[in-house]
Short mmCIF file of C-alpha atoms in Angstrom, two decimals:
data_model
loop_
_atom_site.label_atom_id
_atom_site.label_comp_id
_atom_site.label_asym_id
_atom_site.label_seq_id
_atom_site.Cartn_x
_atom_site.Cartn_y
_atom_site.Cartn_z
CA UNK V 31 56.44 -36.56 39.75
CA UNK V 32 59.57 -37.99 39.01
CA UNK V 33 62.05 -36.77 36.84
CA UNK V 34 61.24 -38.93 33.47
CA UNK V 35 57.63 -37.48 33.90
CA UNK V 36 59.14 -33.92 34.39
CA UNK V 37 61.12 -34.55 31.15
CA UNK V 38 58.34 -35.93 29.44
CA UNK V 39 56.29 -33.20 30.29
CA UNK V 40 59.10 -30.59 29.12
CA UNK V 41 59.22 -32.11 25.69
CA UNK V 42 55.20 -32.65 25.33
CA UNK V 43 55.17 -29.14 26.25
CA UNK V 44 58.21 -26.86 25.72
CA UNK V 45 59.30 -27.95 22.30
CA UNK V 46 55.65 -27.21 20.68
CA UNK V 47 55.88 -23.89 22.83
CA UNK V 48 59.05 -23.00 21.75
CA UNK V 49 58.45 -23.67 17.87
CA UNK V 50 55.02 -22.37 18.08
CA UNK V 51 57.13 -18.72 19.33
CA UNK V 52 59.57 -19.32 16.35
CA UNK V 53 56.80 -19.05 14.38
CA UNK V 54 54.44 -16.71 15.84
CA UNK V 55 57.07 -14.10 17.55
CA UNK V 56 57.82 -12.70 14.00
CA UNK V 57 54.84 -11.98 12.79
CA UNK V 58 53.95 -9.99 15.98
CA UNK V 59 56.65 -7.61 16.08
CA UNK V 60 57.92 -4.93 13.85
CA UNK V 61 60.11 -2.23 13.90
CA UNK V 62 60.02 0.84 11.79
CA UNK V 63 62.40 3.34 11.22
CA UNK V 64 62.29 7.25 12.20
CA UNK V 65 60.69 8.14 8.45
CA UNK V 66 57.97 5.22 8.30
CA UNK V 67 54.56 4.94 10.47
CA UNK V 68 52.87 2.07 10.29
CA UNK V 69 48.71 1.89 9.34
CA UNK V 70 47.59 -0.57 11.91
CA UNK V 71 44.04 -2.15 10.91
CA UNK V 72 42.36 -5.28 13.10
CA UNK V 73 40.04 -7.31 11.22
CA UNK V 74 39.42 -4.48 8.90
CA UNK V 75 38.87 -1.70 10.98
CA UNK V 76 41.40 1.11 11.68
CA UNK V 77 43.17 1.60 14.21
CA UNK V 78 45.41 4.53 13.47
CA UNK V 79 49.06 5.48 13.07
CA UNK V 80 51.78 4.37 14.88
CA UNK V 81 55.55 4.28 15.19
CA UNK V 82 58.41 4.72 14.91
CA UNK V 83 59.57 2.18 16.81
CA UNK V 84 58.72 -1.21 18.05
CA UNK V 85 54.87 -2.12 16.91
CA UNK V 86 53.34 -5.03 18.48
CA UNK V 87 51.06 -6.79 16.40
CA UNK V 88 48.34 -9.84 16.95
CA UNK V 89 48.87 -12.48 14.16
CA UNK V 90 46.33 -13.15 11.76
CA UNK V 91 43.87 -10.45 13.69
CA UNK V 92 46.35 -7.07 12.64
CA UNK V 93 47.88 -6.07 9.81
CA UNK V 94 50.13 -3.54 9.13
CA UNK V 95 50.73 -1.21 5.93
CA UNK V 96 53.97 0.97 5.96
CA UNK V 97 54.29 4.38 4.46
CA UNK V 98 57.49 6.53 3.95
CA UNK V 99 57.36 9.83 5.31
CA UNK V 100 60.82 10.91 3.26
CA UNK V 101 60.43 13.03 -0.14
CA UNK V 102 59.28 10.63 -2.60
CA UNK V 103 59.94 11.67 -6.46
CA UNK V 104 58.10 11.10 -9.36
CA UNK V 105 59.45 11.02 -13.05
CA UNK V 106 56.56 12.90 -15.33
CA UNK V 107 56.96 10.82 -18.52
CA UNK V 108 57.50 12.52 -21.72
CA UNK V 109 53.68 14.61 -22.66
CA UNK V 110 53.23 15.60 -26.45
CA UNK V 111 51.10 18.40 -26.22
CA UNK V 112 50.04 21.38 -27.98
CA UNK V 113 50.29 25.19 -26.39
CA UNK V 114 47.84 27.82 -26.65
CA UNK V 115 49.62 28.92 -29.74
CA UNK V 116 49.23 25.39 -31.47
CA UNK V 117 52.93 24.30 -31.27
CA UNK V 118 53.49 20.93 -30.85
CA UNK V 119 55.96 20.26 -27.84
CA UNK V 120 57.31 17.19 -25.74
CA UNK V 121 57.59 18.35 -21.82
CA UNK V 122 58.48 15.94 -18.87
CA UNK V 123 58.82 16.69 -15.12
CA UNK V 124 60.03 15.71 -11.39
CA UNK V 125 57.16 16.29 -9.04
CA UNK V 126 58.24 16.12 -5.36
CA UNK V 127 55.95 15.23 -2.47
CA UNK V 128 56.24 14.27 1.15
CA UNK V 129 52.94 12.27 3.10
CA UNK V 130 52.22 14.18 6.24
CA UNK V 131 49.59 12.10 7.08
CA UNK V 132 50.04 8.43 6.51
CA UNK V 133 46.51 7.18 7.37
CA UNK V 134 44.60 9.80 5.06
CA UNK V 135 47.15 8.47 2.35
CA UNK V 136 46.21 5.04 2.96
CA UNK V 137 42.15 5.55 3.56
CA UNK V 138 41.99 7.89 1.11
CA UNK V 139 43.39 6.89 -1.98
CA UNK V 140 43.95 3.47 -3.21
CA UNK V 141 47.64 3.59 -4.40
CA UNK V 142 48.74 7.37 -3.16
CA UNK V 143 51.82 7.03 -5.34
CA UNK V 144 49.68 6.13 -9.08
CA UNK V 145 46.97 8.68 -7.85
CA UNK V 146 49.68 11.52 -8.32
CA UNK V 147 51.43 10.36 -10.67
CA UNK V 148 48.35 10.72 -12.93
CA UNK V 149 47.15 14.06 -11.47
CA UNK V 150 51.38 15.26 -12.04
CA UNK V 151 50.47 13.67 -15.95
CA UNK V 152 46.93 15.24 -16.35
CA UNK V 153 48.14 18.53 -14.62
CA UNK V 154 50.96 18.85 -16.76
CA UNK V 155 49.11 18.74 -19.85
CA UNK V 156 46.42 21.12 -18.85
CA UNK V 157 49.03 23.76 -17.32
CA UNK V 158 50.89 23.38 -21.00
CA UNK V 159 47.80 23.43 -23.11
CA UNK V 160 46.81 26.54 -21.95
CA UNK V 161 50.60 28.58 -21.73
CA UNK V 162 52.23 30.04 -24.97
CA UNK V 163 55.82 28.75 -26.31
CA UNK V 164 57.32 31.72 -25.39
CA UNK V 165 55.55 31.96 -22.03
CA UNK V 166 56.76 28.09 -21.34
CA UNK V 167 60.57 28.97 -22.43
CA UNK V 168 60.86 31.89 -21.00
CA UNK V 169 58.46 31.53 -17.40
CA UNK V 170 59.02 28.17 -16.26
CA UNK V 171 59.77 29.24 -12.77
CA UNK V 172 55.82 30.56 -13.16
CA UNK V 173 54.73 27.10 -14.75
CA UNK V 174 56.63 25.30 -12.18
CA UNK V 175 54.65 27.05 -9.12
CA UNK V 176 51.62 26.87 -10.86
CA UNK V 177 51.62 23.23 -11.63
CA UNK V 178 52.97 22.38 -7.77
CA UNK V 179 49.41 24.42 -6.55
CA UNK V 180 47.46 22.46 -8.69
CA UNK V 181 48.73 19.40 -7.76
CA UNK V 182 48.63 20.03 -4.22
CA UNK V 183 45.23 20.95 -3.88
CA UNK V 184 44.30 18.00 -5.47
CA UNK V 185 46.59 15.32 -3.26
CA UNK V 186 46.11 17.49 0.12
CA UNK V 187 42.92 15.63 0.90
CA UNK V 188 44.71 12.32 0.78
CA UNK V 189 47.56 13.60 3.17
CA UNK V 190 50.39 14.39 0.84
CA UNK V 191 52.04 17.55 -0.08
CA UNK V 192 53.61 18.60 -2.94
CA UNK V 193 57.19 20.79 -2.68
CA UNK V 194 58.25 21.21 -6.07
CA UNK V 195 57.56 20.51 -9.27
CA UNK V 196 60.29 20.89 -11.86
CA UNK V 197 59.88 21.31 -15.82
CA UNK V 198 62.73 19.19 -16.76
CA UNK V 199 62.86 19.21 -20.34
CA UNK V 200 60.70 21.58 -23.13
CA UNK V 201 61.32 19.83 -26.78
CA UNK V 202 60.38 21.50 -29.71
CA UNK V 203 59.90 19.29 -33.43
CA UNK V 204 63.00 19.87 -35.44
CA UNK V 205 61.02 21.93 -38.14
CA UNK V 206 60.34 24.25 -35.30
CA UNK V 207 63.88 24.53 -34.55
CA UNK V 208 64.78 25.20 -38.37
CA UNK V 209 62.14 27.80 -38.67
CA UNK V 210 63.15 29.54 -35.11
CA UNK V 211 66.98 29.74 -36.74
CA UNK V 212 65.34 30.99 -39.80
CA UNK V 213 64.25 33.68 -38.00
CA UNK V 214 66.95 34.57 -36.25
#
């Protein structure tokens, strides 16, 4: 072979090797970080957890879902409610939550992070319905842990723990208020 056919032979070859690697190198390698795993499937079927670290993938065949293993917060959105002694009050909450394991969270559930937000919303109002005004202004550290156990056992099948929830804000209507002054 001489060296125009070598050349030849470089270009026919190399340059669709080298563009086909520019293409195909990214999608096969990923790198996550010391607080994300990644959910490895291959054509559908699971192949477990991995990371952190470099995760080698096979384009088109793998695919890869991330999940954050840091404390993840939720914002409870304002809940008009009624207590057990048929007050009317606006509560919201922070509900705080860690995954520990990142392929129950992804099997399990469809979106982990909507699933407990709703169960947080849902919980909140139950818990609430059924305490007292008095017992919800003056016992929230009680509410509090009883609305994290609650939560938990509902989101520990999916691989997620709840550390604290947090009764940010009890609000009362203002005729409430007036009549509470009255009082006083």
């Amino acid at each position: 072979m001489d060296e125009a056919q070598q050349m030849q032979a470089l270009i026919f070859w190399g340059i669709p090797l080298v563009i086909l690697l520019i293409i195909v190198l990214p999608q096969m390698i990923r790198i996550l970080r010391e607080y994300e795993r990644g959910v490895i499937f291959r054509l559908g079927k699971l192949l477990g957890g991995k990371g952190p670290g470099l995760i080698l993938l096979i384009p088109i065949v793998d695919r890869m879902v991330k999940v954050d293993l840091r404390v993840i917060t939720i914002d409870v959105s304002k809940q008009e409610m009624m207590t057990r002694d048929n007050v009317p009050v606006s509560v919201d909450a922070v509900v705080y939550f860690r995954v520990l394991d990142p392929v129950a969270a992804i099997i399990k559930v469809e979106n982990y992070l909507k699933a407990t937000s709703l169960i947080a919303q849902t919980t909140l109002r139950s818990v609430i319905g059924q305490a007292e005004l008095d017992e919800l202004l003056a016992q929230r550290e009680k509410i509090n842990q009883r609305l994290q156990e609650i939560i938990d056992k509902h989101t520990e099948p999916w691989g997620i723990k709840v550390t604290t929830v947090e009764v940010k804000d009890v609000v009362l209507p203002d005729s409430m208020k007036r009549a509470m002054a009255g009082q006083a």
